[in-house]
Coordinates of C-alpha atoms in Angstrom, one line a residue:
Chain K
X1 CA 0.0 0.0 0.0
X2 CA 1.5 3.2 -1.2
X3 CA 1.1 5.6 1.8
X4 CA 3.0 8.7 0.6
X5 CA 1.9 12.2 0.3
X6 CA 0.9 13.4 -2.9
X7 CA 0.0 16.9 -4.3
X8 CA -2.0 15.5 -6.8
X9 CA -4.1 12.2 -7.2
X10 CA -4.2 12.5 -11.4
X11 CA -2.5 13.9 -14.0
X12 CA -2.8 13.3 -17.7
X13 CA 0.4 14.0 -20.1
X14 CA -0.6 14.3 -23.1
X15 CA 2.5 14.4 -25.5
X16 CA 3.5 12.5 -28.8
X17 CA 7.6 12.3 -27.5
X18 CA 7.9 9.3 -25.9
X19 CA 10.9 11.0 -24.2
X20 CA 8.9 13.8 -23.1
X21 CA 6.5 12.0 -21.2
X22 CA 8.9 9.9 -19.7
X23 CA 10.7 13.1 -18.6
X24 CA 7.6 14.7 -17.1
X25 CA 6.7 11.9 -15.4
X26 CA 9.9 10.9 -13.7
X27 CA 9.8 14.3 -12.2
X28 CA 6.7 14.1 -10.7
X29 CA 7.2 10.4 -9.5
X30 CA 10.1 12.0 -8.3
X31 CA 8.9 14.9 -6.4
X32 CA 5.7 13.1 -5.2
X33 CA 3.6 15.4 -7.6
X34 CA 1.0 12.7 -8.5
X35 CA 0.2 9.5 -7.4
X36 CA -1.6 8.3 -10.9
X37 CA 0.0 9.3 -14.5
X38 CA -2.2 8.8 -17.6
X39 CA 0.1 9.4 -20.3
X40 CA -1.5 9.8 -24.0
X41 CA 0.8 9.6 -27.2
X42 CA -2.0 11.0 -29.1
X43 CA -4.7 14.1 -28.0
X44 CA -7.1 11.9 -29.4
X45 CA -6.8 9.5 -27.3
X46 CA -6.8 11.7 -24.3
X47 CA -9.7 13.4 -25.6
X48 CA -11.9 10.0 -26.5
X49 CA -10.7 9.1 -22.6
X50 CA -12.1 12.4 -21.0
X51 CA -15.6 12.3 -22.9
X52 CA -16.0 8.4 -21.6
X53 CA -15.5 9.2 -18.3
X54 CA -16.9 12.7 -18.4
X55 CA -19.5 11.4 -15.7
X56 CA -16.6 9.4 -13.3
X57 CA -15.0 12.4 -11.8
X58 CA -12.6 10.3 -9.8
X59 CA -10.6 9.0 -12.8
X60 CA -10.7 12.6 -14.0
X61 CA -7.5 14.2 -13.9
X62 CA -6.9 17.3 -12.0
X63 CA -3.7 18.6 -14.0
X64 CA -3.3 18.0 -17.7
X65 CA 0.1 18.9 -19.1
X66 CA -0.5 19.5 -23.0
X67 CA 2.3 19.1 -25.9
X68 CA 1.4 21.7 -29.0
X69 CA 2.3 20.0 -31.8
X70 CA 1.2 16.7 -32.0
X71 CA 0.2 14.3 -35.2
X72 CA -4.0 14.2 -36.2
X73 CA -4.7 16.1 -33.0
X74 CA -2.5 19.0 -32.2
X75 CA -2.6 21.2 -28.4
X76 CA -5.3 23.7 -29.5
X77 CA -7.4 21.0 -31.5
X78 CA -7.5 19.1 -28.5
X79 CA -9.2 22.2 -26.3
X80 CA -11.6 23.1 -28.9
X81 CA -12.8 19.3 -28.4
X82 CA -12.5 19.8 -24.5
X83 CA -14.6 22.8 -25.0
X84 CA -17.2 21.1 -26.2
X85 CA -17.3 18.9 -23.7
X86 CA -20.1 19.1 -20.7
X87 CA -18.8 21.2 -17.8
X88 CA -17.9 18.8 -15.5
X89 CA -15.1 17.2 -17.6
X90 CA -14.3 21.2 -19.5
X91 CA -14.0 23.0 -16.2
X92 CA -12.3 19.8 -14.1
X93 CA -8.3 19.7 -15.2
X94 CA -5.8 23.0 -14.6
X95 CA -4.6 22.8 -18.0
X96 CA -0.5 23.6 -18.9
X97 CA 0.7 24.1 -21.9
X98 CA 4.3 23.2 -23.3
X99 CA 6.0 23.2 -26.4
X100 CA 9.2 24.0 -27.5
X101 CA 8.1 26.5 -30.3
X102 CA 9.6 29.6 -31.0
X103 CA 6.9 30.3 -33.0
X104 CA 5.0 33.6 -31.5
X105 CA 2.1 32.9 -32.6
X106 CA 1.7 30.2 -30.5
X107 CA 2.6 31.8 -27.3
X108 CA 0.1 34.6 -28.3
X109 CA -2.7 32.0 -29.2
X110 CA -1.7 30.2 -25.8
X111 CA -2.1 33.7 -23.7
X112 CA -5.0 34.6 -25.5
X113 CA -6.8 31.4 -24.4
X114 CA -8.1 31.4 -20.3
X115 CA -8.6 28.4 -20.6
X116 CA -4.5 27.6 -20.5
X117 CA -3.2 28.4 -17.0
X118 CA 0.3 28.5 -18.2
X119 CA 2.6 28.3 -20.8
X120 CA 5.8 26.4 -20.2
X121 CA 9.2 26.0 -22.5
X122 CA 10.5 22.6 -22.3
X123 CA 12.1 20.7 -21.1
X124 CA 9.4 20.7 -18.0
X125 CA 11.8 20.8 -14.8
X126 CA 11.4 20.7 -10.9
X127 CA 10.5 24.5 -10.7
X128 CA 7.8 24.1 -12.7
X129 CA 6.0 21.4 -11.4
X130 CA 5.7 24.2 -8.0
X131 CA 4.5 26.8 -10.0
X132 CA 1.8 24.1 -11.3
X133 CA 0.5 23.6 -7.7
X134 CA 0.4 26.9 -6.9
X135 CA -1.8 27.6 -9.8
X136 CA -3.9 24.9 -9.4
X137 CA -4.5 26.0 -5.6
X138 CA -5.5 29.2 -7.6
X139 CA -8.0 27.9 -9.7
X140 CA -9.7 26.0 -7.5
X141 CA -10.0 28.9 -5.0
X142 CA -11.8 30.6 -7.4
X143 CA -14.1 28.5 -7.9
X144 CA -15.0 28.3 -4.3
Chain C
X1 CA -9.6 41.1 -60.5
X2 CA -9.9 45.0 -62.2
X3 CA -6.9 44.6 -64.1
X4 CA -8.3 41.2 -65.8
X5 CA -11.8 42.8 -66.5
X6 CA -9.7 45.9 -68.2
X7 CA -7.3 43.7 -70.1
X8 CA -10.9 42.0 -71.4
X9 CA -12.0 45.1 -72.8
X10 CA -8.7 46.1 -74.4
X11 CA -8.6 42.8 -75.9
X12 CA -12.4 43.2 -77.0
X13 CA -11.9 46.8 -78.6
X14 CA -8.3 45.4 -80.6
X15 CA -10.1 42.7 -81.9
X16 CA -13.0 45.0 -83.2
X17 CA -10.3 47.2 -84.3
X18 CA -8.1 45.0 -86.3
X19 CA -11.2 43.3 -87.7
X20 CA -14.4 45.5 -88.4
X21 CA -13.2 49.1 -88.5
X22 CA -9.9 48.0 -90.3
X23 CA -12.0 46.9 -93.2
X24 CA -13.9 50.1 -93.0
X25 CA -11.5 52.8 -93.0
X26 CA -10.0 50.5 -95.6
X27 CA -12.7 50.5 -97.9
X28 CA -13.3 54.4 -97.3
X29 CA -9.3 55.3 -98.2
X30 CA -9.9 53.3 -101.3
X31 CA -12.5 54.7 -102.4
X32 CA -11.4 58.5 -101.7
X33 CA -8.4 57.3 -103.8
X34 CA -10.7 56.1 -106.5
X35 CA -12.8 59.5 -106.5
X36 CA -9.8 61.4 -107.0
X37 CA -7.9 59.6 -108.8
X38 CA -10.9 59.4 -112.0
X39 CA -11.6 62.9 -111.4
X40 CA -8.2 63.9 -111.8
X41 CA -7.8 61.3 -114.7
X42 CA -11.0 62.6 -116.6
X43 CA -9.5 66.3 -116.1
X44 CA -6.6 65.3 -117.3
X45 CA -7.8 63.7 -120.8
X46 CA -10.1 67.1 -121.1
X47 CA -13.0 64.6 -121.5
X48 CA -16.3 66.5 -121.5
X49 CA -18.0 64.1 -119.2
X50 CA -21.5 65.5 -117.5
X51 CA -20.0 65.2 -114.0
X52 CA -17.7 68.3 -114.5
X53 CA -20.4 70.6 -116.5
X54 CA -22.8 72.7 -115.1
X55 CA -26.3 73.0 -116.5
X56 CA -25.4 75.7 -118.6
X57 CA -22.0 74.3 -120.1
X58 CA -18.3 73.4 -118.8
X59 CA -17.4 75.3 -115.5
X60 CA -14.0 75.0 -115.0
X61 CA -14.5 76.8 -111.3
X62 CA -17.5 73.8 -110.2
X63 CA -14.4 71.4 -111.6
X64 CA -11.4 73.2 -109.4
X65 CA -14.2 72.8 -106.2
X66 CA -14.5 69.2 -107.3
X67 CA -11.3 68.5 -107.9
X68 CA -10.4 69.9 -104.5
X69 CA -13.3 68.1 -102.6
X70 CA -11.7 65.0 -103.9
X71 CA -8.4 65.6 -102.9
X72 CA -9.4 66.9 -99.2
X73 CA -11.4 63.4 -98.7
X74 CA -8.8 62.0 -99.9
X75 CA -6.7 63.4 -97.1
X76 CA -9.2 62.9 -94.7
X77 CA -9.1 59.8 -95.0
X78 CA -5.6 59.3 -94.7
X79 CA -5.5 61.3 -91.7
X80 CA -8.4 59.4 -90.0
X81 CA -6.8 55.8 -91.3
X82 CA -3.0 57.6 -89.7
X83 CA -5.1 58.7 -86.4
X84 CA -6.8 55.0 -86.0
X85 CA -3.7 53.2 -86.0
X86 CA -2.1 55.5 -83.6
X87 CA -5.6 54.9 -81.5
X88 CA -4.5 51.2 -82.3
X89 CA -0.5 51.6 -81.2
X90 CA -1.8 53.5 -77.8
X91 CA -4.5 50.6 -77.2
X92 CA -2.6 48.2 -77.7
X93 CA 0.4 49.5 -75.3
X94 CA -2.5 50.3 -72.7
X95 CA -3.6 46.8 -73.2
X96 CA -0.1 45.4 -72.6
X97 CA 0.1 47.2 -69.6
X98 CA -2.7 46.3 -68.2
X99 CA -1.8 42.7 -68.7
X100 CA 1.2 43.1 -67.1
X101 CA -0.6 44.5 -64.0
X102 CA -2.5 41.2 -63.7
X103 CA 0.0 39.1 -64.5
X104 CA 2.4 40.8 -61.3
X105 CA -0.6 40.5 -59.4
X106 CA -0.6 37.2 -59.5
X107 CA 3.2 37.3 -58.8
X108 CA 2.7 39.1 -55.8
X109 CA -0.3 37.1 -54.3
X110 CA 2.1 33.8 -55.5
X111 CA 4.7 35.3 -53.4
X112 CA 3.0 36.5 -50.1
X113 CA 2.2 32.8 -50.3
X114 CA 5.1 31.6 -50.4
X115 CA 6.4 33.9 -47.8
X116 CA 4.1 32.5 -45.5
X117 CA 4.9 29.6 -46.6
X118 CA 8.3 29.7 -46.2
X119 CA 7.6 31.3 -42.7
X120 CA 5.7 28.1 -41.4
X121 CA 8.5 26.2 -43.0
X122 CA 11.5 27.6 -41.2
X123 CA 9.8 27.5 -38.0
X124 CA 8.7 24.2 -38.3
X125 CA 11.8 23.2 -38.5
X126 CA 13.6 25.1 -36.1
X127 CA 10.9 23.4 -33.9
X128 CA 11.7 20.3 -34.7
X129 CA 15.4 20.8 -34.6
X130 CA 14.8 22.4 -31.1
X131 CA 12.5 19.3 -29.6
X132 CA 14.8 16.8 -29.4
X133 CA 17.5 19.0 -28.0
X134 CA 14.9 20.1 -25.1
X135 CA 14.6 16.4 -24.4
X136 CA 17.9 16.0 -24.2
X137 CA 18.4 18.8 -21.9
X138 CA 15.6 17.3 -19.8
X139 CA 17.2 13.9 -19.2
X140 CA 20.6 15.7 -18.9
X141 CA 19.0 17.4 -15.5
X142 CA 17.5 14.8 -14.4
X143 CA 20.9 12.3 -14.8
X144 CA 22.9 15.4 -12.9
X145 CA 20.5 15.8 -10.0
X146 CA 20.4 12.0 -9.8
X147 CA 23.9 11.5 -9.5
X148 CA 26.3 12.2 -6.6
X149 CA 29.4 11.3 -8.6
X150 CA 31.0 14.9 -9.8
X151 CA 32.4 13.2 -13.3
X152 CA 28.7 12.7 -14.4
X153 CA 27.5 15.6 -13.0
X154 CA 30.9 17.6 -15.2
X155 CA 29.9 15.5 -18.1
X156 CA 26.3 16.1 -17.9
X157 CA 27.1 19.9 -17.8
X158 CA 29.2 19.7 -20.8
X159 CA 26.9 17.9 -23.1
X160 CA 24.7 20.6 -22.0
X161 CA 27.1 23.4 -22.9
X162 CA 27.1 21.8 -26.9
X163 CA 23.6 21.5 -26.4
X164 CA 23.2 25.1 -25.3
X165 CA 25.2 25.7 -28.1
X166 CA 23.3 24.3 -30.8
X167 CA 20.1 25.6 -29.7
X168 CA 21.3 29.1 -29.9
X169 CA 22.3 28.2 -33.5
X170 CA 19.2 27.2 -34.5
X171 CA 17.2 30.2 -32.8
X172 CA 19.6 32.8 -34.3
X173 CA 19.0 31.2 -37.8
X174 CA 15.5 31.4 -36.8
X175 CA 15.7 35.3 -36.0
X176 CA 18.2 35.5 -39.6
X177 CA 15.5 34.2 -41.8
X178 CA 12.6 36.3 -39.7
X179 CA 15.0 39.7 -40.1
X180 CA 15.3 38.7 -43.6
X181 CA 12.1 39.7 -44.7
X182 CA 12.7 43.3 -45.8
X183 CA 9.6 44.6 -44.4
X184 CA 9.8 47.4 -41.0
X185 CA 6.2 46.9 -38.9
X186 CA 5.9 50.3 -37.2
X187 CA 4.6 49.9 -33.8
X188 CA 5.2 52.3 -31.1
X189 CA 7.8 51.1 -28.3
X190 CA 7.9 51.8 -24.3
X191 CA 11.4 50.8 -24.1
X192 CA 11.8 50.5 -20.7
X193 CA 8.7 47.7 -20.6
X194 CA 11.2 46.3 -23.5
X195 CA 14.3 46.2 -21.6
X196 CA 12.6 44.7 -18.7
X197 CA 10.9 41.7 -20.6
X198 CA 14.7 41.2 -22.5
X199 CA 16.5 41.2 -18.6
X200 CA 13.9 39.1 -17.1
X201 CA 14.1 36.5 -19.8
X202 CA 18.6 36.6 -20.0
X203 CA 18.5 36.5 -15.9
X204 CA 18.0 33.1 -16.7
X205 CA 21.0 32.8 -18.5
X206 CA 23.2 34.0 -15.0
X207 CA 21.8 30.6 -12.8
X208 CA 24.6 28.7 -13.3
X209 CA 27.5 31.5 -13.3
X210 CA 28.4 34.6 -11.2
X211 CA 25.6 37.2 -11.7
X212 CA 26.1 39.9 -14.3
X213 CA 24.5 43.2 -13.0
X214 CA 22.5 44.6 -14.9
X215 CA 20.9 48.3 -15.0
X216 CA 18.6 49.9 -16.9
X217 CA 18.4 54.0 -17.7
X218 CA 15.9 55.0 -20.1
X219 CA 14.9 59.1 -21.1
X220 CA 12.0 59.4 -23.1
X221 CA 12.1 62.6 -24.9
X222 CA 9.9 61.9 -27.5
X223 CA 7.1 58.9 -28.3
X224 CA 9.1 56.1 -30.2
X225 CA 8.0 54.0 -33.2
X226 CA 10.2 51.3 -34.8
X227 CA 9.7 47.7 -35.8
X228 CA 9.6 46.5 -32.1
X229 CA 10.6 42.2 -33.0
X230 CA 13.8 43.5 -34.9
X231 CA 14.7 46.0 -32.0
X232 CA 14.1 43.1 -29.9
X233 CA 16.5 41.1 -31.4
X234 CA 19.5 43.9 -31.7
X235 CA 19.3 44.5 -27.6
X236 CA 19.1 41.0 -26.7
X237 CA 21.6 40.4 -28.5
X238 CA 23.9 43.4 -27.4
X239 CA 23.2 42.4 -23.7
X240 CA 23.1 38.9 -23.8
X241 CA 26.8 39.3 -25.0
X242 CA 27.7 41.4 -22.5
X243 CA 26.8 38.4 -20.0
X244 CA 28.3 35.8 -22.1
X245 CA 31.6 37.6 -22.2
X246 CA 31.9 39.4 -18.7
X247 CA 35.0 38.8 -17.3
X248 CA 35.1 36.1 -14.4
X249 CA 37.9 38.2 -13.0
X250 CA 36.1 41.2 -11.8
X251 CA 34.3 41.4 -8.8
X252 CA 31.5 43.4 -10.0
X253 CA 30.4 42.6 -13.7
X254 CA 27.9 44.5 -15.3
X255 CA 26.2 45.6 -18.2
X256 CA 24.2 49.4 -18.4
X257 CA 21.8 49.9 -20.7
X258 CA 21.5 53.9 -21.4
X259 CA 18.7 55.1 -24.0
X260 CA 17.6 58.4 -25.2
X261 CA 14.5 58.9 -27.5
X262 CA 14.5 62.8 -29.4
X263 CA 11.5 63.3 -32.0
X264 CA 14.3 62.2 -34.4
X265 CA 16.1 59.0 -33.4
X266 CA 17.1 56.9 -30.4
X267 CA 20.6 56.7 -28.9
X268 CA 21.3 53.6 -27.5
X269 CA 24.3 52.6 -25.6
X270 CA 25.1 49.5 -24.2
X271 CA 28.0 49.1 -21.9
X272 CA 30.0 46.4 -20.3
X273 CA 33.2 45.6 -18.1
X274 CA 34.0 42.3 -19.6
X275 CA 36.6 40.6 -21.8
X276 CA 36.8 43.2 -24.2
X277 CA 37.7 42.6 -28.0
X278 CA 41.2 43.7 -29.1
X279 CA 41.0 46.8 -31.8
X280 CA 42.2 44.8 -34.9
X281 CA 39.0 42.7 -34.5
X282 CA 36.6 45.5 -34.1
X283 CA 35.9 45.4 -38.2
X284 CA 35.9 41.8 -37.9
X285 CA 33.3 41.3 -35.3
X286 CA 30.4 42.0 -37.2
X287 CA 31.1 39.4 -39.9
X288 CA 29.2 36.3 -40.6
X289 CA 30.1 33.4 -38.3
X290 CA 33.3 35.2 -37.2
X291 CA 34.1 34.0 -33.6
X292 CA 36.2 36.2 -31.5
X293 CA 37.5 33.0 -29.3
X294 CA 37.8 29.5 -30.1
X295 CA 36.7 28.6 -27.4
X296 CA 33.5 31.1 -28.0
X297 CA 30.2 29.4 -27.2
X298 CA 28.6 31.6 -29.9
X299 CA 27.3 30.9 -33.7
X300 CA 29.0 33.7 -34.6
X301 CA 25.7 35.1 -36.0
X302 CA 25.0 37.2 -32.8
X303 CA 26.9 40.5 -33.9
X304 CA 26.0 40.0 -37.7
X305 CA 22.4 39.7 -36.7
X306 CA 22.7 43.0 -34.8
X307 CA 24.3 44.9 -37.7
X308 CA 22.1 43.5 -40.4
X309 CA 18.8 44.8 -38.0
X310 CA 20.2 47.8 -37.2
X311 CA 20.8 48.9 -40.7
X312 CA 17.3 47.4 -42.3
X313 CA 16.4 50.0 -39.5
X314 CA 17.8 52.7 -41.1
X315 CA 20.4 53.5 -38.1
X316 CA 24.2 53.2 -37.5
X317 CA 26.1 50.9 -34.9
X318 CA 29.4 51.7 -33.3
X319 CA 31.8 49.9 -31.5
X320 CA 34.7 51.0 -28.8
X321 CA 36.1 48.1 -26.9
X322 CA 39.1 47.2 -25.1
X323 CA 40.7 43.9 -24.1
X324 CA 40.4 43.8 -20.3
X325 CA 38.3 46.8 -19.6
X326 CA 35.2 46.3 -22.0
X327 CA 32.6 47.0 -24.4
X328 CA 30.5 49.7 -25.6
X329 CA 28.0 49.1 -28.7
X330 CA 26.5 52.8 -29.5
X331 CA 23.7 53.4 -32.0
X332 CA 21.2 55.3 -33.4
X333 CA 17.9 54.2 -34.8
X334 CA 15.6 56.8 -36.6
X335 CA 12.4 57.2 -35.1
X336 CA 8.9 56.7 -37.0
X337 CA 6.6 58.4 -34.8
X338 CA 6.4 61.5 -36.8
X339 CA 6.8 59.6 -40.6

């Protein structure tokens, strides 16, 4: 029985670089950041997984860490989908962007979007995953 | 889409030209030619033929009038047939023309598409290029925090200093291509917001070294305009030097940033108290790939960037170092605010 302290209980990585997610989710093994990973190669997948379970909030996942460019589905694809989602699955997750564009565009389309707490250059590193619980502590203030 | 529907009717009218009034005027010149030409025969043989008596006998005044008549439709004729083709020349040239204007209309929207084109291209790659080097980096800090033995931890932070190294390739190619494009966007600049957004984003750089000071004096005089990406690109590049090449011997590095914006121009100056570069080089430093060191973690794009962007701007860039003591970069960039 796995009795440690987590900050989170789920987070989805959803990232076509195999190395990428393994990366993401050493650190947070690491640093006790979440207990379950989901990891998705493909934002389809992640997004097909979110609508079947949009009525199980305890699978949901409270963090999802989003890749930009991806193959079929790419980062801003995948929230249109999520948008369309009912509320209880498109309001659930803190959502965090990263890429490793340079392309502006994209961080201006990432700012412009509220819906993205945070845009992060990769690689993701220890620093970041704190600046991901704070947000999240944020968010779910708000709400309350 | 004008310029086709005009070339239509140019093409209409030449056609109707060279086709139905041709063979009009044609017929008309002949038969002026033919009037005058048996008049003037039949005056010339003297032969009493009714056309050139009066009622009351030969009038050789009715025939003079006649004989004139002839001869000035005759001339009209000419005239009109010399006045159509000129009509003709100056149609056809306006026609030309305005095929030309389609046809470098198409050129241009065939271009602007393959500028963007070309845009999503190069940074495409330069993301891909970048990805796998971010990975890298990633499993490079996670394999040095991991390890207490200080040979992998050395050899993790070199393979990050070549990785560093490459990455800065690839984004200064990135900002070469983007500077480029000979277009200036004219956008009005708060260049103390500027500077602050280019320090925050190089304090980053200092984590692993001793930190280069860095201070900040801006004057506004005057509202600035300029093309705020390119300007971008010349100070971070100035002052991310200035880090890069501070000198680990002094015991308080720093850089100051001084600018001064008149309604004419901005002076900028950007001063350090590192290595310095040796007078001989000063020409030298602003050439493509030239290194300074060999040992120079640098593309040797940097400076060449910075010169390229400064005159696409419009302004001049000085330089005044000395080995040991430092650098100072000093230009001017005109200001648009009033253009």
């Amino acid at each position: 029985m796995d009795i440690s302290v987590y900050d989170f209980e789920r987070v989805m990585i959803v990232d076509d670089t195999k190395i990428d997610r393994y990366i993401a989710t050493y650190l947070m093994q690491k640093n006790n950041f979440a207990r379950n990973i989901l990891e998705f190669d493909l934002a389809t997948k992640a997004i097909m997984f979110l609508e079947d379970n949009s009525n199980n909030q305890s699978v949901l996942p409270q963090v999802i860490v989003l890749d930009i460019r991806m193959p079929k589905m790419d980062g801003f694809q995948f929230l249109e989908k999520l948008a369309l989602l009912p509320p209880s699955v498109r309001d659930f997750s803190c959502i965090i962007m990263v890429s490793s564009s340079l392309d502006a565009s994209d961080h201006t389309r990432a700012g412009s979007n509220p819906v993205i707490k945070k845009f992060i250059n990769k690689p993701l590193c220890k620093a970041n995953l704190e600046e991901i619980k704070s947000l999240y502590r944020e968010m779910t203030f708000q709400d309350k | 889409m004008k310029a086709t529907i005009e070339s239509l009717f140019y093409s209409i009218m030449h056609h109707l030209r060279g086709n139905v009034m041709h063979k009009v005027v044609y017929a008309c010149f002949i038969a002026g030619c033919l009037v005058s030409g048996v008049s003037l025969l039949f005056i010339c043989a003297g032969h009493p033929h009714p056309y050139f008596y009066a009622s009351d006998g030969f009038d050789p005044g009715l025939q003079a009038v006649r004989l004139l008549s002839a001869s000035a439709a005759f001339i009209l004729f000419a005239i009109a047939g010399k006045t159509w083709n000129t009509t003709g020349r100056l149609m056809r040239d306006m026609q030309r023309k305005t095929e030309l204007l389609a046809l470098s209309e198409t050129k241009n929207e065939k271009l602007s598409k393959t500028n963007t084109e070309l845009d999503k291209f190069v940074y495409s790659v330069s993301h891909d290029l970048r990805a796998p080097l971010k990975s890298m980096t990633g499993i490079i800090e996670i394999t040095g925090q991991e390890s207490e033995d200080p040979f992998v931890k050395e050899h993790m932070d070199l393979l990050q200093e070549s990785i560093s190294k490459l990455d800065r390739f690839i984004v200064d190619m990135l900002e070469y291509s983007r500077n480029a494009k000979s277009e200036i966007r004219k956008e009005k600049i708060d260049f103390q917001e500027l500077l602050n957004d280019i320090t925050r984003n190089l304090k980053y750089m200092c984590e692993n070294q001793r930190p280069v000071e860095i201070s900040l004096d801006v004057q506004s005089e005057s509202p600035f305009c300029s093309d705020k990406g390119k300007l971008s690109t010349v100070l971070n590049n100035l002052i991310s030097n200035s880090i890069r090449y501070h000198n680990p011997e002094s015991k308080d590095p720093f850089v100051r940033v001084k600018v001064k914006t008149t309604d004419k121009q901005v002076e900028i100056m950007v001063k350090d108290n590192g290595i310095g570069i040796s007078k001989d080089l000063h020409d030298k430093i602003f050439e493509m790939f030239y290194r300074v060191t060999e040992n120079s973690v640098g593309s040797g794009l940097g400076l060449y960037l910075v010169k390229e962007t400064v005159e696409k701007l419009n302004g001049e860039i000085k330089v005044d170092s000395h080995p040991g003591v430092g650098t100072e970069f000093s230009l001017q960039i005109p200001n648009l605010f009033f253009q």
